JSON list of C-alpha atoms and ligand atoms in Angstrom, two decimals:
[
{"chain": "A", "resi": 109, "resn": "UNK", "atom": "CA", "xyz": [-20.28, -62.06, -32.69]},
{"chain": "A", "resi": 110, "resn": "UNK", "atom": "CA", "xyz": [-17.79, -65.06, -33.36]},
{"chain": "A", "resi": 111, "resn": "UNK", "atom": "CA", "xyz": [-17.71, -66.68, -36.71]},
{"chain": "A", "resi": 112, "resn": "UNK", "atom": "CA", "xyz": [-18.90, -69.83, -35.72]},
{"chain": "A", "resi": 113, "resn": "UNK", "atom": "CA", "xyz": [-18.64, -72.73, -38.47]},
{"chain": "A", "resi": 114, "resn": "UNK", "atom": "CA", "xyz": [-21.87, -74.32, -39.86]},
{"chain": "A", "resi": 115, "resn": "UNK", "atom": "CA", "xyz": [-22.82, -77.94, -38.39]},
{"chain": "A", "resi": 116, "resn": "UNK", "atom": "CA", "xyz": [-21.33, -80.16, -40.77]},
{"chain": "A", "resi": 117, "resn": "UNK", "atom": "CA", "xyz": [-24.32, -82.76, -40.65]},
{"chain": "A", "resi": 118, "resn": "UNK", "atom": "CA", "xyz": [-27.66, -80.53, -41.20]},
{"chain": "A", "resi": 119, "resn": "UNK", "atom": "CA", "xyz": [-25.62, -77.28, -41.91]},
{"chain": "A", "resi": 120, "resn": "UNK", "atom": "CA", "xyz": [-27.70, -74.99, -39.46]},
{"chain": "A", "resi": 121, "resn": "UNK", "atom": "CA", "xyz": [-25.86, -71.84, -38.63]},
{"chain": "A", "resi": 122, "resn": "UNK", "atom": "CA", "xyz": [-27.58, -71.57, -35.18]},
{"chain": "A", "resi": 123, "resn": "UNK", "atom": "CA", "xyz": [-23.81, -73.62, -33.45]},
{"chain": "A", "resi": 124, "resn": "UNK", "atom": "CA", "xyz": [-22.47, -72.72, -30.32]},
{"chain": "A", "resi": 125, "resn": "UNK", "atom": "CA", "xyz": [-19.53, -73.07, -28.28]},
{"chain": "A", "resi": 126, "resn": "UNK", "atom": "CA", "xyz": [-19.98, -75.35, -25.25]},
{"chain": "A", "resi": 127, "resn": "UNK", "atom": "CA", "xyz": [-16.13, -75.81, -23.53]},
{"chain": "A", "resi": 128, "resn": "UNK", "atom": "CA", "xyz": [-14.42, -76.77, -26.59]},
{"chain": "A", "resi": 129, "resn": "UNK", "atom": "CA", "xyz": [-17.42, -78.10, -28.29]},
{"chain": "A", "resi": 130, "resn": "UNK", "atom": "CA", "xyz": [-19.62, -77.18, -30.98]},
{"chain": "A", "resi": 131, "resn": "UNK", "atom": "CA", "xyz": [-22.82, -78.05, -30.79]},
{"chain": "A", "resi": 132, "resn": "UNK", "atom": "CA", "xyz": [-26.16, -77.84, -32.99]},
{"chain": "A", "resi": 133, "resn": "UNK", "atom": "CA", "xyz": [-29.37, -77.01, -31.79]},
{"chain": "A", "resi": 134, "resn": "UNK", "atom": "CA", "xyz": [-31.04, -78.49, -34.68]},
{"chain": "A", "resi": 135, "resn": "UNK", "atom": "CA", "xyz": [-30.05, -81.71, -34.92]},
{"chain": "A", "resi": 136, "resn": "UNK", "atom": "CA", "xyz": [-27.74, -82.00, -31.28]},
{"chain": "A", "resi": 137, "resn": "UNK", "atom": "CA", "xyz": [-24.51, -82.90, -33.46]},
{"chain": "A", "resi": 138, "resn": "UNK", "atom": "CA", "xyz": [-21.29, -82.08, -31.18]},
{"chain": "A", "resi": 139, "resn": "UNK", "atom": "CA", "xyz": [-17.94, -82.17, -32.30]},
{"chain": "A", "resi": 140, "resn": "UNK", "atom": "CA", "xyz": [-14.75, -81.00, -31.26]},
{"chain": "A", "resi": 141, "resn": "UNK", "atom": "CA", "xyz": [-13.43, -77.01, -31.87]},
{"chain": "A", "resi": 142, "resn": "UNK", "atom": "CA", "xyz": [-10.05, -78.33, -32.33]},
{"chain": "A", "resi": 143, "resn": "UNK", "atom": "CA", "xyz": [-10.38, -80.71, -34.79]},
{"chain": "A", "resi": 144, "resn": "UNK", "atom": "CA", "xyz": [-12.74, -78.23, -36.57]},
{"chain": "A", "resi": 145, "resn": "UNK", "atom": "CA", "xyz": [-9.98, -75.32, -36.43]},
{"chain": "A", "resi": 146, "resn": "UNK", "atom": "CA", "xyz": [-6.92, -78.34, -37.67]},
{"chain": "A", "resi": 147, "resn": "UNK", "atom": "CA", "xyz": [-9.21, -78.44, -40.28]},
{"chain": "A", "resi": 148, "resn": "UNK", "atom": "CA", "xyz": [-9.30, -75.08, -41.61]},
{"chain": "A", "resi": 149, "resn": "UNK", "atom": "CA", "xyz": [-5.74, -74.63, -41.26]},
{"chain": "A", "resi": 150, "resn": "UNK", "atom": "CA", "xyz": [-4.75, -77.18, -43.62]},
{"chain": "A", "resi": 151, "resn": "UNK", "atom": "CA", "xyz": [-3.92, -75.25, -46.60]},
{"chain": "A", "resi": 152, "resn": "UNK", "atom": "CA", "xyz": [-3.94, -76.24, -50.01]},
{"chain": "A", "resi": 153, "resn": "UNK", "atom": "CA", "xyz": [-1.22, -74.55, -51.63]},
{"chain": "A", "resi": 154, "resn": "UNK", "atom": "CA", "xyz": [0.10, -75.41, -55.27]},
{"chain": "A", "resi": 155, "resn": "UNK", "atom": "CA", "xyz": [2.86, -74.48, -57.16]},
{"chain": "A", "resi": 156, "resn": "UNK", "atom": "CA", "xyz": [3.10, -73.38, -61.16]},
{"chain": "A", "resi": 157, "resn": "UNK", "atom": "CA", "xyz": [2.85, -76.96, -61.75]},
{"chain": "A", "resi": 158, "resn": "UNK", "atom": "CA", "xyz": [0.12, -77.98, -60.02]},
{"chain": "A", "resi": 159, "resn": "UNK", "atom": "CA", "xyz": [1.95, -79.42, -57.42]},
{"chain": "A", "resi": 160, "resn": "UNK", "atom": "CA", "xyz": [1.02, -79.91, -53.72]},
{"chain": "A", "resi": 161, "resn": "UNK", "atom": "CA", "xyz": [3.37, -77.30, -51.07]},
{"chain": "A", "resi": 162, "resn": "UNK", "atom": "CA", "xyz": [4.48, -78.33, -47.76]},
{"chain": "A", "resi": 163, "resn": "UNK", "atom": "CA", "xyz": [5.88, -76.61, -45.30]},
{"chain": "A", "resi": 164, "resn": "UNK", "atom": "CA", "xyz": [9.13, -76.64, -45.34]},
{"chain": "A", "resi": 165, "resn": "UNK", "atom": "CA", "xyz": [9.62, -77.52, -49.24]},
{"chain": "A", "resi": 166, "resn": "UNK", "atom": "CA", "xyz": [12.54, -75.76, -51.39]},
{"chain": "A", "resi": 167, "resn": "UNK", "atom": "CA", "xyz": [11.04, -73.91, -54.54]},
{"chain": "A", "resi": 168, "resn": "UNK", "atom": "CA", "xyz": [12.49, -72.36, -57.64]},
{"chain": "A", "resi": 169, "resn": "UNK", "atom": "CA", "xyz": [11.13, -68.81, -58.64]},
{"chain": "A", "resi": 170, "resn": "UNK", "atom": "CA", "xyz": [9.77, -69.15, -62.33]},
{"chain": "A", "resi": 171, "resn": "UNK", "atom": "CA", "xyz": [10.29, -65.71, -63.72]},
{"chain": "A", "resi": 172, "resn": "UNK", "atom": "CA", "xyz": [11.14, -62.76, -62.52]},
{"chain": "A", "resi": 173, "resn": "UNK", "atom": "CA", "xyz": [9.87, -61.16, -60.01]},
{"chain": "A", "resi": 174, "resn": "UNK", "atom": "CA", "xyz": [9.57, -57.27, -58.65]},
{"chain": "A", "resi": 175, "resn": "UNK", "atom": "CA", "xyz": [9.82, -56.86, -55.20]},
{"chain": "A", "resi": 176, "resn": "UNK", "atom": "CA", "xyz": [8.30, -54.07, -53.40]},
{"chain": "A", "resi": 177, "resn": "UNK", "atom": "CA", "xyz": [10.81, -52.11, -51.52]},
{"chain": "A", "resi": 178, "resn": "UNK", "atom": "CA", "xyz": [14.06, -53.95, -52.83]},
{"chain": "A", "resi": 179, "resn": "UNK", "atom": "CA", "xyz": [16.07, -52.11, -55.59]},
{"chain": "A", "resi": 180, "resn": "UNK", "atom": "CA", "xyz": [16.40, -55.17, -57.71]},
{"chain": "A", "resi": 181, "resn": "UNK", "atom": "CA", "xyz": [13.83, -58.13, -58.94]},
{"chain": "A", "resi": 182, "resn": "UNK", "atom": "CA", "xyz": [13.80, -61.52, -57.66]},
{"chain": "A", "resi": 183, "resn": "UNK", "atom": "CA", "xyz": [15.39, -63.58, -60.53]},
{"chain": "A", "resi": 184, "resn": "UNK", "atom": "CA", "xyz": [13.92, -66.35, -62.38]},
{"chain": "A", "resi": 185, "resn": "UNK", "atom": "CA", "xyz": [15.32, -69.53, -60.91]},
{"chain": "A", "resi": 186, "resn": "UNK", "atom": "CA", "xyz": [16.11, -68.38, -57.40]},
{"chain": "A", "resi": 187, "resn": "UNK", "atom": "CA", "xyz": [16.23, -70.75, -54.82]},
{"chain": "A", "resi": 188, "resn": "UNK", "atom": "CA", "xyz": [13.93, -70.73, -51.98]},
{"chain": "A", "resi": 189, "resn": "UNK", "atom": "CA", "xyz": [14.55, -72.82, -49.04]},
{"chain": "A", "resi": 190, "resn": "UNK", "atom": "CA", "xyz": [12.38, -74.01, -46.27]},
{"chain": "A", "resi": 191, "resn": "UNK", "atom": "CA", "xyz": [9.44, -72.21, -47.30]},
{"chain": "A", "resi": 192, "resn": "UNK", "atom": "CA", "xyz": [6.09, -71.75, -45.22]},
{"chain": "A", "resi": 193, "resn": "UNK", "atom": "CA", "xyz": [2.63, -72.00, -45.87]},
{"chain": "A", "resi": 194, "resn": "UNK", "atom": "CA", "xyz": [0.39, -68.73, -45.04]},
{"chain": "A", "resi": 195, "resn": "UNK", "atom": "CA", "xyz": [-3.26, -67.79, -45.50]},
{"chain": "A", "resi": 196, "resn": "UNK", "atom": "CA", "xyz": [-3.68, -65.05, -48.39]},
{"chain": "A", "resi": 197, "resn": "UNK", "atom": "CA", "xyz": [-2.79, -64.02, -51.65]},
{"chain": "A", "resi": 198, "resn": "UNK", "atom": "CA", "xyz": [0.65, -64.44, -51.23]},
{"chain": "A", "resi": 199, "resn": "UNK", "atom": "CA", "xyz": [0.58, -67.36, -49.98]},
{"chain": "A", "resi": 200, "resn": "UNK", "atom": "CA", "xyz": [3.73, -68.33, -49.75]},
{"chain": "A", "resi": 201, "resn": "UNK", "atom": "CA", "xyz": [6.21, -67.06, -46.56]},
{"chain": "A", "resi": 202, "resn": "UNK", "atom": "CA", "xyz": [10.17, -67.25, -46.82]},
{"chain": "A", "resi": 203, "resn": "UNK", "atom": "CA", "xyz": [13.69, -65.82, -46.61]},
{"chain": "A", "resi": 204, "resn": "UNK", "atom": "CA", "xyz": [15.13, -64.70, -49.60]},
{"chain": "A", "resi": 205, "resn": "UNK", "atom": "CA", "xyz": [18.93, -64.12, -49.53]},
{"chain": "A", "resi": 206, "resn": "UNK", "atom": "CA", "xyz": [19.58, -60.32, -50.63]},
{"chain": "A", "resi": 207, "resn": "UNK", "atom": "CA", "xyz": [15.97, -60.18, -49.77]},
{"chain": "A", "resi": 208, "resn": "UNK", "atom": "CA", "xyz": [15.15, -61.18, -46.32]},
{"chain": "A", "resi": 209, "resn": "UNK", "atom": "CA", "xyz": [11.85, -62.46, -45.25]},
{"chain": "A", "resi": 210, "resn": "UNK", "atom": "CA", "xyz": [8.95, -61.77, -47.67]},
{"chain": "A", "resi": 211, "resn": "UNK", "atom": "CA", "xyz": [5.99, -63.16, -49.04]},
{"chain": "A", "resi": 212, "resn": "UNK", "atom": "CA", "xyz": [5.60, -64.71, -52.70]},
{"chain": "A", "resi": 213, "resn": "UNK", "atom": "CA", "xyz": [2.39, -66.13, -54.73]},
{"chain": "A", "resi": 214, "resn": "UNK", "atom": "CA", "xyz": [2.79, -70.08, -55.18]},
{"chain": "A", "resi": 215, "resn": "UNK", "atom": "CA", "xyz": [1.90, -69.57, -59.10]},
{"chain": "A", "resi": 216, "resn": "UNK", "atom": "CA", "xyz": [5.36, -68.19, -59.48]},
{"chain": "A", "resi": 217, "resn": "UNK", "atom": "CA", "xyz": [7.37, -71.02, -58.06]},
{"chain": "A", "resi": 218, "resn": "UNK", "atom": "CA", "xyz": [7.81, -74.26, -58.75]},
{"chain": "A", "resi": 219, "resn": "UNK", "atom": "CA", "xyz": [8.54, -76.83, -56.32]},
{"chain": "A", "resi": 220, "resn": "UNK", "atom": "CA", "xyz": [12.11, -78.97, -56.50]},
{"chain": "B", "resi": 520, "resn": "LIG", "atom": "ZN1", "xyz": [-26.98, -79.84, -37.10]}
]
């Protein structure tokens, strides 16, 4: 079965998909699947700071780092440029020069 969201108005988990519509049984509430899914991708991702991340943002790492499969740590104040935002625990997608493309935690960067 598909992980359908809760109605946001009486919270019944009995939704279903009608075209791109949810809809409730309970209380007949419709709204739209892709306002619902631009929803849940809007990630909330903060830096060391407590700092909002965008897409796109440059960061500073804030100590160093070890990085699985390289032969040398990611130094404290590294430059990151044009990061992007990903779901997870490293939360944080990139392209690290020496490093290539890899994945850091936002709580170890700070935004510029
Ligand atoms: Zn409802």
């Amino acid at each position: 079965m598909e992980n359908l969201p809760n109605c946001p108005k009486c919270q019944s988990s009995y939704t279903y998909e009608d075209g791109s519509m949810y809809v409730c049984p309970e209380c007949a509430y419709e709204w739209s699947i892709a306002d619902s899914q631009e929803q849940e991708s809007g990630l909330v991702v903060k830096d060391a700071n407590g700092n909002l991340l965008q897409d796109g943002d440059t960061v500073t790492v804030i100590k160093d780092l070890k990085v699985k499969g390289a032969p040398k740590d990611l130094k404290q104040g590294t430059r990151v440029k044009n990061i992007r935002l990903v779901e997870g625990d490293h939360n944080i997608d990139c392209k690290i020069d020496g490093f290539g493309a890899m994945k850091l935690k936002s709580e170890f960067v700070k935004k510029i």
